[in-house]
Backbone as a ProteinNet text record, in pm:
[ID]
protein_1_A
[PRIMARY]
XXXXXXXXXXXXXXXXXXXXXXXXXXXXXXXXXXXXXXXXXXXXXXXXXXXXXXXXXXXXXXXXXXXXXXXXXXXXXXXXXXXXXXXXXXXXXXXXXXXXXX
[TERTIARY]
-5237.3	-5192.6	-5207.1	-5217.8	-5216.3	-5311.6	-5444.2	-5605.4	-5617.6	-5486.2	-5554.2	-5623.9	-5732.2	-5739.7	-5790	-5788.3	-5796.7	-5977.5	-6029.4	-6160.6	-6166.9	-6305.4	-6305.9	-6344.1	-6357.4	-6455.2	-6553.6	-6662.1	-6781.9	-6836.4	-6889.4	-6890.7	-6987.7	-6976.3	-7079.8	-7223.9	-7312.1	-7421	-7472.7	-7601.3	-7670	-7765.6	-7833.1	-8016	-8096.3	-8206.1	-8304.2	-8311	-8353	-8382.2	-8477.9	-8599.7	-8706	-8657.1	-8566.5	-8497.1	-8406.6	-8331.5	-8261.1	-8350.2	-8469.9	-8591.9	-8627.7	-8650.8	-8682.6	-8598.3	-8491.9	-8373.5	-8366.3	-8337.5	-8308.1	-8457.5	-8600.3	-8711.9	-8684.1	-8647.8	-8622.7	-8525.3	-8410	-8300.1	-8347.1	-8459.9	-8511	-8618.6	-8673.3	-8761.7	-8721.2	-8623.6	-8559.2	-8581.9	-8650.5	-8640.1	-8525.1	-8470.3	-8343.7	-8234.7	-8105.6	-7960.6	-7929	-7863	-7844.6	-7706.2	-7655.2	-7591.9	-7689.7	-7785.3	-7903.5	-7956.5	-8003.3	-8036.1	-7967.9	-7813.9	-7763.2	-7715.5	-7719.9	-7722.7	-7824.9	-7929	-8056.8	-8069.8	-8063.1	-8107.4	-7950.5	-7832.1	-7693.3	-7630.7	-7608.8	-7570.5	-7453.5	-7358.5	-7260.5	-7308.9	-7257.9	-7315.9	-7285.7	-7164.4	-7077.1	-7189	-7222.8	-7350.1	-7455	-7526.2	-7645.8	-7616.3	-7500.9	-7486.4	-7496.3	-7398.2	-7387.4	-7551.3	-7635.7	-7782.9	-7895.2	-7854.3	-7867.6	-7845.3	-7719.3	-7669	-7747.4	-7768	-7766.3	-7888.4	-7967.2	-8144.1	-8140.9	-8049.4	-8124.8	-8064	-7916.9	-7896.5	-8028.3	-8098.6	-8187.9	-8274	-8309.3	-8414.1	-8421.2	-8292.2	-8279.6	-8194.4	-8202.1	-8157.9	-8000.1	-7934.7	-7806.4	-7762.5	-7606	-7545.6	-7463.2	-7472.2	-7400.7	-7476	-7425.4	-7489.3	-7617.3	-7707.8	-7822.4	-7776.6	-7846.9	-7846.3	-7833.3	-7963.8	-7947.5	-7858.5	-7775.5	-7628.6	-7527.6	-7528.8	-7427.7	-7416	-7551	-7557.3	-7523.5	-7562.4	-7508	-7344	-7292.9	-7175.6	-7050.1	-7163.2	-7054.2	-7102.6	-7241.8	-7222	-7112.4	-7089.5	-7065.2	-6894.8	-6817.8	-6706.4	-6691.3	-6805.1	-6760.9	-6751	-6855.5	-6823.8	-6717.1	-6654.3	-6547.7	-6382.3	-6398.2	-6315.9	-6318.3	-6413.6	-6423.4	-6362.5	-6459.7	-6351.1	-6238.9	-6204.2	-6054.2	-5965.5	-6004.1	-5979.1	-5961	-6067.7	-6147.6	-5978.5	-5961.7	-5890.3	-5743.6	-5705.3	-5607.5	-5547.4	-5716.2	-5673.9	-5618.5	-5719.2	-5714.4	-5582.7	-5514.6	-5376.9	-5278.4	-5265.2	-5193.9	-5228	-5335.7	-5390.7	-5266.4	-5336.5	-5257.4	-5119.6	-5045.1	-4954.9	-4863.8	-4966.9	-4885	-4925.5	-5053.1	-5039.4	-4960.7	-4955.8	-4834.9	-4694.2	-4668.2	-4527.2	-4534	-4625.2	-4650.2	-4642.4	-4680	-4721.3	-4560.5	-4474.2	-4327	-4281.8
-7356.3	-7325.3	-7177.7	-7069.9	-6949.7	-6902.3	-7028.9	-6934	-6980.7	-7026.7	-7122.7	-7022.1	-6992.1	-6893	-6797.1	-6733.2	-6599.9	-6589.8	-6531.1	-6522.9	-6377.7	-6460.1	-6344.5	-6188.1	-6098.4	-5948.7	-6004.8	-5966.9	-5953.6	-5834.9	-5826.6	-5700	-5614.2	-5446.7	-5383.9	-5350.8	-5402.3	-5364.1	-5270	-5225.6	-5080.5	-5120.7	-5066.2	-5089.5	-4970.9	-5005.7	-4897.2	-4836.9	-4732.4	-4662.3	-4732.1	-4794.3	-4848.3	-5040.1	-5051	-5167.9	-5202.1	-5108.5	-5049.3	-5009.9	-4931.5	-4911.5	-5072.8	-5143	-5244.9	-5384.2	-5342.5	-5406.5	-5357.6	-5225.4	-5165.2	-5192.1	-5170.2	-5239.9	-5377.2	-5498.2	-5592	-5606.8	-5542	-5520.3	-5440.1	-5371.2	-5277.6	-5369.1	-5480	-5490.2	-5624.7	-5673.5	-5701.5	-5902.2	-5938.9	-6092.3	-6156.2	-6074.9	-6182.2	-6046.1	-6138	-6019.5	-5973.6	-5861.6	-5777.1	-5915.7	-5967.6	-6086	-6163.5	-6224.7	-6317	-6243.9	-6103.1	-6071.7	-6036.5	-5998.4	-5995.1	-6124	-6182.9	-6351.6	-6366.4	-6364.9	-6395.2	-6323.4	-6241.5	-6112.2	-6141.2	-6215.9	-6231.3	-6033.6	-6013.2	-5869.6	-5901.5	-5785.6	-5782.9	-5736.9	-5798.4	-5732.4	-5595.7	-5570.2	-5428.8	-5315.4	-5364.5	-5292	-5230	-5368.6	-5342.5	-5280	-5306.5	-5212.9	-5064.7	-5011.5	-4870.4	-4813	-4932.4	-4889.5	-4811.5	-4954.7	-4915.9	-4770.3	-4734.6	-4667.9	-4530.8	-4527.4	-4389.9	-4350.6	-4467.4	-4462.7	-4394.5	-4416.5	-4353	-4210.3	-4180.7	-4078.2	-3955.2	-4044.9	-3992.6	-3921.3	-4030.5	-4052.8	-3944.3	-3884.5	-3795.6	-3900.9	-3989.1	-4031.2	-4080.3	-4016.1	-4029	-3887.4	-3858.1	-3800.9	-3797.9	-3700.9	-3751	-3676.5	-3710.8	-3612.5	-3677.8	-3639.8	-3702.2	-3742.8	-3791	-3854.2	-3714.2	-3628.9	-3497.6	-3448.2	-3419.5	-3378	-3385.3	-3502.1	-3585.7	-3566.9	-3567.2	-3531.6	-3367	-3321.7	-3117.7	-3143.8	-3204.3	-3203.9	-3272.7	-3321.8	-3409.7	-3313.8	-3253.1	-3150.4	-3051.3	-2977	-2868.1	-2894.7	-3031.7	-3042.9	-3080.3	-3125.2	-3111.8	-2995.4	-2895.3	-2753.5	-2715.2	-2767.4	-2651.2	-2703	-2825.2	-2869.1	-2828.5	-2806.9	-2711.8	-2600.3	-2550.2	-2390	-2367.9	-2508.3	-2455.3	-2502.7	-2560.4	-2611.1	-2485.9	-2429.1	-2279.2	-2182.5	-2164.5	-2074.3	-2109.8	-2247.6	-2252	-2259.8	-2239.3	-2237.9	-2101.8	-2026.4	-1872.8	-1823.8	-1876.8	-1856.7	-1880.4	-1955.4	-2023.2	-1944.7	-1880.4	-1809.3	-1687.5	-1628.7	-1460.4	-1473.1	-1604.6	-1607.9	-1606.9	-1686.6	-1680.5	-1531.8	-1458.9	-1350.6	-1238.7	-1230.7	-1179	-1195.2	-1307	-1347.5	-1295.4	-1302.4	-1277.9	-1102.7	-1040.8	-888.8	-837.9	-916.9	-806.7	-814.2
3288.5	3422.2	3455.7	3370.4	3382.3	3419	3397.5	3441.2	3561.9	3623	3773.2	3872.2	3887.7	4008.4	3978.8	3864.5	3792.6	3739.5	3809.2	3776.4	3588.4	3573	3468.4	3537.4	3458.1	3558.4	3506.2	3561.5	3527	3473.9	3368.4	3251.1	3369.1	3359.8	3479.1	3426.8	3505	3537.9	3520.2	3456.3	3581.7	3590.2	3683.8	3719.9	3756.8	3737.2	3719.2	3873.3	3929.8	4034	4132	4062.3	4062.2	4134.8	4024.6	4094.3	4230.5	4221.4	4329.6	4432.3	4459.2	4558.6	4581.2	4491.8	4544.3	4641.6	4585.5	4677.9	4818.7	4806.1	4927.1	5060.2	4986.4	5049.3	5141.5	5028.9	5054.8	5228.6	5216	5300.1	5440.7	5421.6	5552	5615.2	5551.2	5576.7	5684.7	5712.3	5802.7	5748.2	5676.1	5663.1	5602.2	5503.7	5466.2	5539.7	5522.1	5540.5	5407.7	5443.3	5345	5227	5252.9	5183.7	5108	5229.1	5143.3	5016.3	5032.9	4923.8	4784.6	4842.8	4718.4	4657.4	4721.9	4657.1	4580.6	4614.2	4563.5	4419.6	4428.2	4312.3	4232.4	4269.9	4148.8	4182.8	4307.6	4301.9	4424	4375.8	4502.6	4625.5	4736.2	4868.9	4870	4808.2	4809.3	4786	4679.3	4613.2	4649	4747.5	4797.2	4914.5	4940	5097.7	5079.3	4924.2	4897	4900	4790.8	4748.1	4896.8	4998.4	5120.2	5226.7	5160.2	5286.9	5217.4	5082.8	4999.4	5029.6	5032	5102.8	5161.5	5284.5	5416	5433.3	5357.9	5325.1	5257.4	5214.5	5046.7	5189.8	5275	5344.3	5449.3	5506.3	5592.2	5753	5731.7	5855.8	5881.1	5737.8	5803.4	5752.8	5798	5732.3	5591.6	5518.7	5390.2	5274.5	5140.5	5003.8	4940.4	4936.9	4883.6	4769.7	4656	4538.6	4431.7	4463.2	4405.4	4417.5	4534	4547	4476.6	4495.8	4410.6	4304.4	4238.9	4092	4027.8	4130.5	4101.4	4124.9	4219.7	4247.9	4117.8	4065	3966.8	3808.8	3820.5	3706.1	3733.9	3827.3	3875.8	3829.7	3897.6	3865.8	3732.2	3620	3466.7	3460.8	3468.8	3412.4	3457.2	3557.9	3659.8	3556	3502.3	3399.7	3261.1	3219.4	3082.3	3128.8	3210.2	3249	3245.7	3317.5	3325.4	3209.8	3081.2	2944.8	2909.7	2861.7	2775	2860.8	2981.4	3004.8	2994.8	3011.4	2923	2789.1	2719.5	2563.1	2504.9	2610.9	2601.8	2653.2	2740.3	2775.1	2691.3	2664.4	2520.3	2341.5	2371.2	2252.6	2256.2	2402.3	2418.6	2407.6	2468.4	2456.5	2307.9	2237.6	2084.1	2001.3	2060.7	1940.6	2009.9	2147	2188.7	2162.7	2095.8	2067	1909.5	1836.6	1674.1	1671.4	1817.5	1784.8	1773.6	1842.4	1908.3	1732.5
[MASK]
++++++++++++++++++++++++++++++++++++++++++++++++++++++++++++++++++++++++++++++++++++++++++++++++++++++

């Protein structure tokens, strides 16, 4: 009685760039709906809509962060998290050989 309803997750995905170009093709090219195709191909609509929207982002015709963007933006905030690791280690350093010097 406990599984009534309760779907499993479905373990996640990734797909190639190449694959994803080809979806998003599919979806511009105006014969199936953007649903039909993620049916077809076993993909969430959720998905293909994001794959979609990032296109045309990529593409220049909307507003928003390109793909490259995105990707500096999400290096930029790892490093910006080390940094700020490294300087609280260093805080915590001064603090104890300052307490060892008195």
């Amino acid at each position: 009685m406990e599984s009534m309803g309760k779907k499993k997750p479905r373990p996640r995905r990734s797909f190639t760039p190449e694959f994803k170009a080809e979806i998003v093709e599919l979806c511009r090219r105006g014969d199936r709906s953007v649903g039909q195709v993620a049916k077809d191909f076993d993909l969430t609509e959720t998905a293909v809509r994001l794959w979609v929207s990032q296109a045309e982002v990529d593409a220049g015709e909307r507003d928003g962060l390109t793909s490259s963007e995105r990707e500096e933006l999400a290096a930029l905030r790892r490093e910006n998290r080390w940094l700020r690791e490294d300087v609280e280690i260093l805080k915590r350093a001064t603090a104890f050989f300052a307490k060892e010097t008195r």
